[in-house]
PDB file of C-alpha atoms in Angstrom:
ATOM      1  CA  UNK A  15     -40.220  18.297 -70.171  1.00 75.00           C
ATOM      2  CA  UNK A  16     -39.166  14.599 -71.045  1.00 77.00           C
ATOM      3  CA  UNK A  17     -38.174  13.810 -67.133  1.00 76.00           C
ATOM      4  CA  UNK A  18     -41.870  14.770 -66.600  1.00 75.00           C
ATOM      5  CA  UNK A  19     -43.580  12.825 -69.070  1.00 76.00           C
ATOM      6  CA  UNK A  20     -41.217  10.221 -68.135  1.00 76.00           C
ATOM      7  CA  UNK A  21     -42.127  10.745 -64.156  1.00 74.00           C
ATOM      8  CA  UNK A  22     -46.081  10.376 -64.398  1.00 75.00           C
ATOM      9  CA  UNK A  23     -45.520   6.956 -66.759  1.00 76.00           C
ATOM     10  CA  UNK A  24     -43.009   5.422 -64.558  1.00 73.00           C
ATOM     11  CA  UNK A  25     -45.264   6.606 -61.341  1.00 70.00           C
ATOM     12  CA  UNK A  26     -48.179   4.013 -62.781  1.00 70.00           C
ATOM     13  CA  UNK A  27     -46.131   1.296 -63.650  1.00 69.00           C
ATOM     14  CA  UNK A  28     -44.201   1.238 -60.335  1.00 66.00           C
ATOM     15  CA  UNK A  29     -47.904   1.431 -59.139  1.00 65.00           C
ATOM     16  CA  UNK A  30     -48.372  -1.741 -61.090  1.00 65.00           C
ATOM     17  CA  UNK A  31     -45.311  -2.950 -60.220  1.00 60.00           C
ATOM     18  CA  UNK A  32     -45.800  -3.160 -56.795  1.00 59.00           C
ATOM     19  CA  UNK A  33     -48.893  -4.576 -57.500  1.00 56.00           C
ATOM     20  CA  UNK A  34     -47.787  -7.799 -58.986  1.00 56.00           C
ATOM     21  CA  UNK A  35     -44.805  -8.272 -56.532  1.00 58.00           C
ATOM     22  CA  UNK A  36     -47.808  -8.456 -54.148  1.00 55.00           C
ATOM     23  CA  UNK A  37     -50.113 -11.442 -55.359  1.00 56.00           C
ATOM     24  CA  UNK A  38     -46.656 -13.788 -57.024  1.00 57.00           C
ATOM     25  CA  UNK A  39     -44.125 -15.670 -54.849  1.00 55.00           C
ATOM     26  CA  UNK A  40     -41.248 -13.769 -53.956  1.00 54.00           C
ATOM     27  CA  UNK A  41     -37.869 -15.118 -55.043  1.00 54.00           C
ATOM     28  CA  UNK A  42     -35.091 -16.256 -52.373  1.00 52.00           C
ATOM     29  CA  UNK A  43     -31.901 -14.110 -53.294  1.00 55.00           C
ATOM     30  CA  UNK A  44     -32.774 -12.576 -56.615  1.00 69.00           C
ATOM     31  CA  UNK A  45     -29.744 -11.212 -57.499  1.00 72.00           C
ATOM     32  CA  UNK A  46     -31.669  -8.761 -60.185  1.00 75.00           C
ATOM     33  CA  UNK A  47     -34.033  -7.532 -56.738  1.00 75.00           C
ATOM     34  CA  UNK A  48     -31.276  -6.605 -54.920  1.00 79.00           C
ATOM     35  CA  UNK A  49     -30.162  -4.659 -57.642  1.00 78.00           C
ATOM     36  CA  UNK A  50     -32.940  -2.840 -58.051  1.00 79.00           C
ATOM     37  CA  UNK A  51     -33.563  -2.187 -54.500  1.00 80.00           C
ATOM     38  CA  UNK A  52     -29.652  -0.804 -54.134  1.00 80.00           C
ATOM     39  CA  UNK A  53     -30.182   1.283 -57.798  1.00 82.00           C
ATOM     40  CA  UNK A  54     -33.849   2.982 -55.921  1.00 82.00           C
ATOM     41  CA  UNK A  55     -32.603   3.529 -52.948  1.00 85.00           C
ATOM     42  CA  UNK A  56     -29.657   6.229 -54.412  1.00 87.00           C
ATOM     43  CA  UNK A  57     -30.550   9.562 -54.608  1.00 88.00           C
ATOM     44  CA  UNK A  58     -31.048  11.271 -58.428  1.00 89.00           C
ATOM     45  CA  UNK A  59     -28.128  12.830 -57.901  1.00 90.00           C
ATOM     46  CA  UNK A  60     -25.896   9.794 -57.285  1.00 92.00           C
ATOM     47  CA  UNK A  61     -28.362   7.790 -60.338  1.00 92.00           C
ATOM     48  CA  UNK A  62     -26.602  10.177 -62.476  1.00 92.00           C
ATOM     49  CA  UNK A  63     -23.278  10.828 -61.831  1.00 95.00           C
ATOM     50  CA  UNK A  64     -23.008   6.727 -62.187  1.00 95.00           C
ATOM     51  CA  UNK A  65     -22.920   7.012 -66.136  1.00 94.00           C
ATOM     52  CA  UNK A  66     -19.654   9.724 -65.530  1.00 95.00           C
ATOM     53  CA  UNK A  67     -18.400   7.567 -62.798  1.00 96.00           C
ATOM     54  CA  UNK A  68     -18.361   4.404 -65.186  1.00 96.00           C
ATOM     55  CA  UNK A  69     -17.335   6.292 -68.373  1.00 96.00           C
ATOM     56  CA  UNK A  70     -13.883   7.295 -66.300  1.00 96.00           C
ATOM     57  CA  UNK A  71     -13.129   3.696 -64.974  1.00 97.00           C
ATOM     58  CA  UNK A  72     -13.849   2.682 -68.563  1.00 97.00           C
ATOM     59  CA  UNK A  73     -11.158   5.166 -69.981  1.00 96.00           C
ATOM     60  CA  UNK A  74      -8.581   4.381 -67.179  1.00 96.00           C
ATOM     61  CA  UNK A  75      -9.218   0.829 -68.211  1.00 96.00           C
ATOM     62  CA  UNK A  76      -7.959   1.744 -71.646  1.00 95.00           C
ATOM     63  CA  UNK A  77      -4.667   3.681 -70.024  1.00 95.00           C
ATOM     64  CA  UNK A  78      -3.812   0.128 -68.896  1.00 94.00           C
ATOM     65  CA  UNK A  79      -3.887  -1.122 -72.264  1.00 94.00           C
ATOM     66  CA  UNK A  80      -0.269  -0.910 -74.145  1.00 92.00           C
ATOM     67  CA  UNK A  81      -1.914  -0.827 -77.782  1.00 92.00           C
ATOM     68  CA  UNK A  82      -3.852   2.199 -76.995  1.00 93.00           C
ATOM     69  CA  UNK A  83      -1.011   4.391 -75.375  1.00 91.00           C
ATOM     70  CA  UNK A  84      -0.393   6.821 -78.333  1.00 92.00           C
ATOM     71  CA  UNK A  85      -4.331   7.131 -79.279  1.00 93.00           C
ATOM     72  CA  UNK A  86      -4.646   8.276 -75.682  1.00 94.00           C
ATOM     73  CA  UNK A  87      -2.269  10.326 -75.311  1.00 92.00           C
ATOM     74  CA  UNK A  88      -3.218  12.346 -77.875  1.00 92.00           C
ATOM     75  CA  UNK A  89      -7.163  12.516 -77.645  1.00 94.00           C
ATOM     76  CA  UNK A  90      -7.410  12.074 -73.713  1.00 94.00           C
ATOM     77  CA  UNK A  91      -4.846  14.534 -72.538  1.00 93.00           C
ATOM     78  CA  UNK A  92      -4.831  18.317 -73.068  1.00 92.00           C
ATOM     79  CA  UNK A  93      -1.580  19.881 -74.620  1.00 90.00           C
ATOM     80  CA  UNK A  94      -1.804  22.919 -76.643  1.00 90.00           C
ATOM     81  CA  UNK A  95       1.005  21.502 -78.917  1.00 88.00           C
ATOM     82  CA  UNK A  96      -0.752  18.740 -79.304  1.00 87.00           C
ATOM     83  CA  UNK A  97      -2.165  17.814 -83.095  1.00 85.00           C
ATOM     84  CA  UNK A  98      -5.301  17.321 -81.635  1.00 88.00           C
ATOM     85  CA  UNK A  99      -6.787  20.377 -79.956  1.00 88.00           C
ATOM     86  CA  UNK A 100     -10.368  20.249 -79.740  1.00 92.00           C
ATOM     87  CA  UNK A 101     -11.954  16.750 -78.447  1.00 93.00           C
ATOM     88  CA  UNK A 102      -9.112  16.212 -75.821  1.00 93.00           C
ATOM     89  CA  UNK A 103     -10.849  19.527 -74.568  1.00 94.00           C
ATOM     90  CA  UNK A 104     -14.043  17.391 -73.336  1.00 95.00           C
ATOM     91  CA  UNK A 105     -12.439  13.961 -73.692  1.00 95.00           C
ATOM     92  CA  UNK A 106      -9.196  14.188 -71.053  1.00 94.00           C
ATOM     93  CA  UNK A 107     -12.318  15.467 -68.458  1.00 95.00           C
ATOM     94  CA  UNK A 108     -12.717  11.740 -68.078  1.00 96.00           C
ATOM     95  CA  UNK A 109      -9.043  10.468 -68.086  1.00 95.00           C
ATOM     96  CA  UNK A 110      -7.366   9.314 -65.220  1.00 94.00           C
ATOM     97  CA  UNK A 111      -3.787   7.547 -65.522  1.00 91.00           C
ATOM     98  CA  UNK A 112      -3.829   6.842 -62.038  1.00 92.00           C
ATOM     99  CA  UNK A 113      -5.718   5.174 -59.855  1.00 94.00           C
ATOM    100  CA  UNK A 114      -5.640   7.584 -56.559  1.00 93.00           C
ATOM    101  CA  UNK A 115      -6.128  10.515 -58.539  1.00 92.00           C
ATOM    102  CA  UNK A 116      -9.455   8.740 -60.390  1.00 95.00           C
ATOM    103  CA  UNK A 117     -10.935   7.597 -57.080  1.00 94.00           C
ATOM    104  CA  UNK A 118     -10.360  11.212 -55.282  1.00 92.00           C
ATOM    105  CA  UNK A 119     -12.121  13.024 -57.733  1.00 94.00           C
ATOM    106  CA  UNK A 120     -15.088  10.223 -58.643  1.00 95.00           C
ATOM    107  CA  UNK A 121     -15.351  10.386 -54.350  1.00 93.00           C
ATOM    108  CA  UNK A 122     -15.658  13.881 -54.308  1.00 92.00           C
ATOM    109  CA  UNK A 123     -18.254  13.867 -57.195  1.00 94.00           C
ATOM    110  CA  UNK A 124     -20.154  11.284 -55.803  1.00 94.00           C
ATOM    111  CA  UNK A 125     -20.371  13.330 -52.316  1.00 91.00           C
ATOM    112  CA  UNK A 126     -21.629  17.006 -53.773  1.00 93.00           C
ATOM    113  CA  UNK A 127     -24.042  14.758 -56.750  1.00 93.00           C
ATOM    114  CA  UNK A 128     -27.298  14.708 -54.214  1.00 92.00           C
ATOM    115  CA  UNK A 129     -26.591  18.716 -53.986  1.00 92.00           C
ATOM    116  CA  UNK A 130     -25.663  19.621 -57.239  1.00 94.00           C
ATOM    117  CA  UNK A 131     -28.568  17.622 -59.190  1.00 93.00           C
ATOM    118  CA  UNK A 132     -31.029  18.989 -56.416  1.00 91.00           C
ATOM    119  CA  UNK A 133     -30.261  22.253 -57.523  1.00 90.00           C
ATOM    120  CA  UNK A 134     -29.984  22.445 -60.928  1.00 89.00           C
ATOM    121  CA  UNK A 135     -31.665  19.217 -62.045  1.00 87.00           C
ATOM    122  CA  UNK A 136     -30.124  15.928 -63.982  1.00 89.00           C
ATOM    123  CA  UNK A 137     -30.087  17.593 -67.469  1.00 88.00           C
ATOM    124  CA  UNK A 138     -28.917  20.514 -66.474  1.00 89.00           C
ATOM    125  CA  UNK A 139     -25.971  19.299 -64.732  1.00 94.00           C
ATOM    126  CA  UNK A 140     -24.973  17.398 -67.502  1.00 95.00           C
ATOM    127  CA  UNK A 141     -24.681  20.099 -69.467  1.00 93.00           C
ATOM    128  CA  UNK A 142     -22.723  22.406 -67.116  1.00 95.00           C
ATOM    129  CA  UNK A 143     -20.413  19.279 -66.338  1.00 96.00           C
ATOM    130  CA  UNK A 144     -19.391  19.220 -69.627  1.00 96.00           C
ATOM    131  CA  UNK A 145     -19.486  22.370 -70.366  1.00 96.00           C
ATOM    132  CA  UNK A 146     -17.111  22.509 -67.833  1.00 96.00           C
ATOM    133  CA  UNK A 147     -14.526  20.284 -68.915  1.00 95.00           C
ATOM    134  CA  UNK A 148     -13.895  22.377 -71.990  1.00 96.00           C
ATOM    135  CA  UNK A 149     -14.149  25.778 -69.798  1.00 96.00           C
ATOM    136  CA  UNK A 150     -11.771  24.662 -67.349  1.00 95.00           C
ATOM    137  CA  UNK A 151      -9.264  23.044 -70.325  1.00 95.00           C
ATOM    138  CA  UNK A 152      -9.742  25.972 -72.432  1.00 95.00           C
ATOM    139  CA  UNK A 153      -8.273  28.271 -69.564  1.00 95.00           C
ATOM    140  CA  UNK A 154      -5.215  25.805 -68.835  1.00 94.00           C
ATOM    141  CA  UNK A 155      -4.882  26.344 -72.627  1.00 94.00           C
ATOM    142  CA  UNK A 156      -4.276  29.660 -72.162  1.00 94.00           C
ATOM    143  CA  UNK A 157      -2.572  29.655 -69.160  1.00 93.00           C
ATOM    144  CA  UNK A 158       0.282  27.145 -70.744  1.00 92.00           C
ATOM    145  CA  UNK A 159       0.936  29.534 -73.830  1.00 92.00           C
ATOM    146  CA  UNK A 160       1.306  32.175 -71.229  1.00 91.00           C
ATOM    147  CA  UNK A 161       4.289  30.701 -69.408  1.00 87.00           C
ATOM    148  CA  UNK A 162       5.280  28.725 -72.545  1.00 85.00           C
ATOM    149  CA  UNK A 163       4.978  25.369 -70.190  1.00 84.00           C
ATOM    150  CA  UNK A 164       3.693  23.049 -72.328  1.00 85.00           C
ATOM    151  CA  UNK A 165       2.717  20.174 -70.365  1.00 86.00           C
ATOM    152  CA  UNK A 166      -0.067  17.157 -71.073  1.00 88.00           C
ATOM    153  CA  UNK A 167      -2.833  17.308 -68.177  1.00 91.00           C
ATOM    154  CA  UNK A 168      -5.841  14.844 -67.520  1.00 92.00           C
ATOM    155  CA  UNK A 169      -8.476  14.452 -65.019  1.00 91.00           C
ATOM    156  CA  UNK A 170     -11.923  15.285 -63.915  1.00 93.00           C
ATOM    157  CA  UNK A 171     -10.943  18.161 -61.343  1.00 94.00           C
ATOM    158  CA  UNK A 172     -12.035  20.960 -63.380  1.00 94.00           C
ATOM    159  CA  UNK A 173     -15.421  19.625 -64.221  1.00 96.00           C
ATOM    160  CA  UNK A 174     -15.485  18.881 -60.221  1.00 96.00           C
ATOM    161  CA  UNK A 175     -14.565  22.036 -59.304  1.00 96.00           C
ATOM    162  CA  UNK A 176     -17.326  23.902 -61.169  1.00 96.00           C
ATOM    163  CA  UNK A 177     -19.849  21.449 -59.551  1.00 96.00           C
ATOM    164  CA  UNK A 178     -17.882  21.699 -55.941  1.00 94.00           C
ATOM    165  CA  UNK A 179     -18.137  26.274 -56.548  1.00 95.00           C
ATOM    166  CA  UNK A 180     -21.219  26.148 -57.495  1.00 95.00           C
ATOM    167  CA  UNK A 181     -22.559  24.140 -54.347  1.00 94.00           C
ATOM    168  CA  UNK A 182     -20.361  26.277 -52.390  1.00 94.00           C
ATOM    169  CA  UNK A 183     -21.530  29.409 -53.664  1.00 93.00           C
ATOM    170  CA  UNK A 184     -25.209  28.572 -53.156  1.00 92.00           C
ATOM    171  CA  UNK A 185     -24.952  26.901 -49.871  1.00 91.00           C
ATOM    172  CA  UNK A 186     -21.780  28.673 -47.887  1.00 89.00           C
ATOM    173  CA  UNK A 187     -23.155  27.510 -44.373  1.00 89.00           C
ATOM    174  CA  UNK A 188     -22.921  23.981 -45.444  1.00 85.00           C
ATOM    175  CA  UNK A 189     -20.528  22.217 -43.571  1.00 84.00           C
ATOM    176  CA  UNK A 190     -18.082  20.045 -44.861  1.00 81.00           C
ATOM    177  CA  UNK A 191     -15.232  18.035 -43.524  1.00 75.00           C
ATOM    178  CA  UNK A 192     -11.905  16.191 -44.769  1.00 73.00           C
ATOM    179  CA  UNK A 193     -12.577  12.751 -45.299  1.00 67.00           C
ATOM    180  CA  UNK A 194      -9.313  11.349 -43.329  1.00 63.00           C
ATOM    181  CA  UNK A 195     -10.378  14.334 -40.567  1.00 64.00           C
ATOM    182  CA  UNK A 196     -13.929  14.051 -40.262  1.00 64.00           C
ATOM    183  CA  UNK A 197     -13.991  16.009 -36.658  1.00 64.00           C
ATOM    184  CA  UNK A 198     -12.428  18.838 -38.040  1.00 75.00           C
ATOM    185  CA  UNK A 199     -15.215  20.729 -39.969  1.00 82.00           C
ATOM    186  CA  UNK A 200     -15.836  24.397 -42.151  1.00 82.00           C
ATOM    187  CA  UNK A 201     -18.540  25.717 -43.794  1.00 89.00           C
ATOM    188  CA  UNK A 202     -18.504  25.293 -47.558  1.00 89.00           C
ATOM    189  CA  UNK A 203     -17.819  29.227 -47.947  1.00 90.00           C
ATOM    190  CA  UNK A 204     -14.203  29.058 -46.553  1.00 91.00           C
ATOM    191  CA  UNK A 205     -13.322  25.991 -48.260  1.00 90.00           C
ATOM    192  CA  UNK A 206     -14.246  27.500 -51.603  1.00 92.00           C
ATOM    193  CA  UNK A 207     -11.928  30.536 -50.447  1.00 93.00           C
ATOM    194  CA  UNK A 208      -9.388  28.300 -49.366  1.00 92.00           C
ATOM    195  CA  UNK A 209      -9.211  26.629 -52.827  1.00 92.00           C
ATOM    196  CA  UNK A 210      -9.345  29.214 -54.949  1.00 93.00           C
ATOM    197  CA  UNK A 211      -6.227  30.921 -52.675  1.00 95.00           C
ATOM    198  CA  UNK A 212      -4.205  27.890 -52.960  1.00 93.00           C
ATOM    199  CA  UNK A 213      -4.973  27.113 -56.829  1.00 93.00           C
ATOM    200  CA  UNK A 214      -4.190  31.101 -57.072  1.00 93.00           C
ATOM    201  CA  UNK A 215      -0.726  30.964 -55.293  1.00 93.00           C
ATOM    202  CA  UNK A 216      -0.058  27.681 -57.394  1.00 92.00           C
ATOM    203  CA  UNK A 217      -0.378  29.202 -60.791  1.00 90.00           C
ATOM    204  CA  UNK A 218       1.607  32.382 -59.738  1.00 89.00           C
ATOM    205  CA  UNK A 219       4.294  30.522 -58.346  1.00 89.00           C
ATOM    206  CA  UNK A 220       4.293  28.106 -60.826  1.00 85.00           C
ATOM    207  CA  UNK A 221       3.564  24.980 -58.516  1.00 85.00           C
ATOM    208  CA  UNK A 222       3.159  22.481 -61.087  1.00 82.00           C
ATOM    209  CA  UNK A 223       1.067  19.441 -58.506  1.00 81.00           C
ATOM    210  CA  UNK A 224      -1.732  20.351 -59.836  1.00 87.00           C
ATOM    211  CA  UNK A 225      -3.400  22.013 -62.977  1.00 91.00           C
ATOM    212  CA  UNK A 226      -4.038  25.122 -60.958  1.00 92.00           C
ATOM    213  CA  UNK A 227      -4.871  27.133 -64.049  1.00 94.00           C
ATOM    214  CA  UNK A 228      -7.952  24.711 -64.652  1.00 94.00           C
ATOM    215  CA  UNK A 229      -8.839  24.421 -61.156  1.00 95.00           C
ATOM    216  CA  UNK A 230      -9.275  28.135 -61.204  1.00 95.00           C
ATOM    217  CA  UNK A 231     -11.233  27.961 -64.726  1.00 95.00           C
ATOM    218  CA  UNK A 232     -13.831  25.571 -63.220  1.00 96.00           C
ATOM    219  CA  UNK A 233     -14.038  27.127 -59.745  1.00 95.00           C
ATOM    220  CA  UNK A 234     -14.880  30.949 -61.712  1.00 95.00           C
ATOM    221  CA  UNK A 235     -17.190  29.382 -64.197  1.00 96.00           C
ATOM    222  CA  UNK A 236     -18.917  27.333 -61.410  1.00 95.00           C
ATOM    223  CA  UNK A 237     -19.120  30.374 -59.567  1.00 95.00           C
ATOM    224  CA  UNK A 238     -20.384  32.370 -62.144  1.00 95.00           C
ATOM    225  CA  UNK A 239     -23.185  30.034 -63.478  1.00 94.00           C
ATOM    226  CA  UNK A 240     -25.152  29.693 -60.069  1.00 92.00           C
ATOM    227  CA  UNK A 241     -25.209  33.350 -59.829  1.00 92.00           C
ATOM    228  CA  UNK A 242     -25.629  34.621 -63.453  1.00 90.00           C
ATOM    229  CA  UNK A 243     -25.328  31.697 -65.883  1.00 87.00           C
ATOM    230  CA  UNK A 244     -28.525  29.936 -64.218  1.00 82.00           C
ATOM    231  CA  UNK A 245     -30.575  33.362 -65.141  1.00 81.00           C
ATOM    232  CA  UNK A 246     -29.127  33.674 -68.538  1.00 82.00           C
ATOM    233  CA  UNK A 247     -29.400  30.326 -70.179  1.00 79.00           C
ATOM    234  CA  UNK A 248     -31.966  28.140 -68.293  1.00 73.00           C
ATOM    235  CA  UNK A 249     -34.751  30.423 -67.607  1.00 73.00           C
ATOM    236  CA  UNK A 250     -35.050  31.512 -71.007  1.00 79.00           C
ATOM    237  CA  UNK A 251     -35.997  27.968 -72.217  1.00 79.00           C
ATOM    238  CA  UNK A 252     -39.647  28.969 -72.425  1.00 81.00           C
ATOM    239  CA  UNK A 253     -40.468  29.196 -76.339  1.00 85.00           C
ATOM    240  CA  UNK A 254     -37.657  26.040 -76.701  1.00 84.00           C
ATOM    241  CA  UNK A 255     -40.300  24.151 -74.708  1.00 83.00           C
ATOM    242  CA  UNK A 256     -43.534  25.605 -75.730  1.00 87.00           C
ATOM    243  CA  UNK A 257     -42.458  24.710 -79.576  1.00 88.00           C
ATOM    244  CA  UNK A 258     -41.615  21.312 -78.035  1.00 86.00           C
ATOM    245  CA  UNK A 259     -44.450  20.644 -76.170  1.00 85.00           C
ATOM    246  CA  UNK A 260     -46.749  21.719 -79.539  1.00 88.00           C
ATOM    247  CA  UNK A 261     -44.203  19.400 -81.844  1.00 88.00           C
ATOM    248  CA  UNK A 262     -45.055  16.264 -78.961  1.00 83.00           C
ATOM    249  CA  UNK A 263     -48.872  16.986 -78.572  1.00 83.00           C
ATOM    250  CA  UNK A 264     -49.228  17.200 -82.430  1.00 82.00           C
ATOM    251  CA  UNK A 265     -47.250  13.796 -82.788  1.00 71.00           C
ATOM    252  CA  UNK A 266     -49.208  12.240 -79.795  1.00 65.00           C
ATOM    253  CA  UNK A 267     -52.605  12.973 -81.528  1.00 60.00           C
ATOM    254  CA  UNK A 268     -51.451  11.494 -84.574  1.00 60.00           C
ATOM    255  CA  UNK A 269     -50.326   8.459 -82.940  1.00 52.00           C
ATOM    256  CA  UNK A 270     -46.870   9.065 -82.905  1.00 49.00           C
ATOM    257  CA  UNK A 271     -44.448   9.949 -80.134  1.00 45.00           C
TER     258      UNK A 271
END
């Protein structure tokens, strides 16, 4: 409802905009132009997953820091014998100790962003995003009491796993390709197969690479969103926005808002 609002305002003032960039002399290598022209020329898609992009170099910043060791081991990594149980649930989602490990998964956000904000719209993939982080965290949870391993995990590949399922799920003839193989190429239904296998042997045979158990947390819940969740949750949003809308309208007309 905001987004909309927000949409029809901005649409005049670009108007406007443009307008004045017209009849004034143009600046030789405005750095703030450039900036601009780079920020509209990005899809919504990659306009969003900036903030989450910036918010994990920010963190791994912080892992670099020798002062701030113990605070982050305790509220940005997930252990279930940890003190701290809760917020490392949604905060170790964007925690990276390493730098490979932070730039794979930021890459492979950045590359299914356009797709996954074209289908279920910036605020909505927010939400699920972080959502997700907890989903897939909460199921490593479990999966660690289970086989009494109780090992500290960090990283965004849950999150990125619900976001790379649920493109997968809703576009299986996509096709995709390997980044170092780009001529070898499979549609997006077989890789989310292949994943889900491999994360599936890892947690059975107790591969301990990855955190397979949250791999297969976000994957499912992914999965399970773009096919039920969508239905269930977002659609319903009617009388949320209706009371909205009456709540902004009766604001507006007294000059509020």
């Amino acid at each position: 409802y905001e987004s909309l609002k927000s949409r029809v305002q901005t649409y005049f003032e670009e108007a406007r905009a443009d307008w004045l960039d017209k009849i004034r002399p143009q600046k030789r290598g405005d750095f703030r132009k450039q900036v601009n022209s780079w920020w509209n020329n990005l899809t919504e898609g990659q306009r969003t997953v900036t903030g989450i992009i910036a918010a994990n170099v920010f963190v791994f910043c912080l892992w670099r820091l020798p002062g701030m060791r113990r605070i982050m081991f305790t509220y940005f990594t997930s252990d279930p014998s940890s003190r701290a149980l809760c917020s490392p649930m949604l905060l170790s989602t964007f925690s990276h100790f390493s730098l490979f490990h932070m730039a794979a998964n930021m890459y492979v956000l950045w590359s299914f962003s356009s797709s996954i904000v074209s289908l279920l719209g910036c605020e909505q993939f927010i939400a699920v995003y972080l959502s997700a982080g907890v989903i897939s965290t909460f199921v490593s949870y479990v999966a660690k009491m289970a086989t009494g391993r109780f090992e500290p995990s960090l990283g965004a590949s849950g999150a990125i796993m619900t976001v790379l399922a649920a493109v997968c799920t809703k576009m299986p003839e996509a096709k995709l390709a390997i980044i170092f193989l780009p001529v070898f190429t499979f549609t997006a239904g077989n890789a989310l197969k292949a994943i889900i296998a491999f994360d599936t042997a890892g947690l059975a045979l107790g591969w301990r690479l990855f955190d397979h158990a949250a791999h297969l947390g976000g994957a499912l819940f992914g999965m399970w969103y773009v096919t039920y969740g969508h239905e269930l949750i977002w659609k319903n949003r009617e009388p949320l926005v209706k009371a909205w809308h009456e709540m902004r309208t009766k604001n507006t007309g007294k000059g509020g808002g």
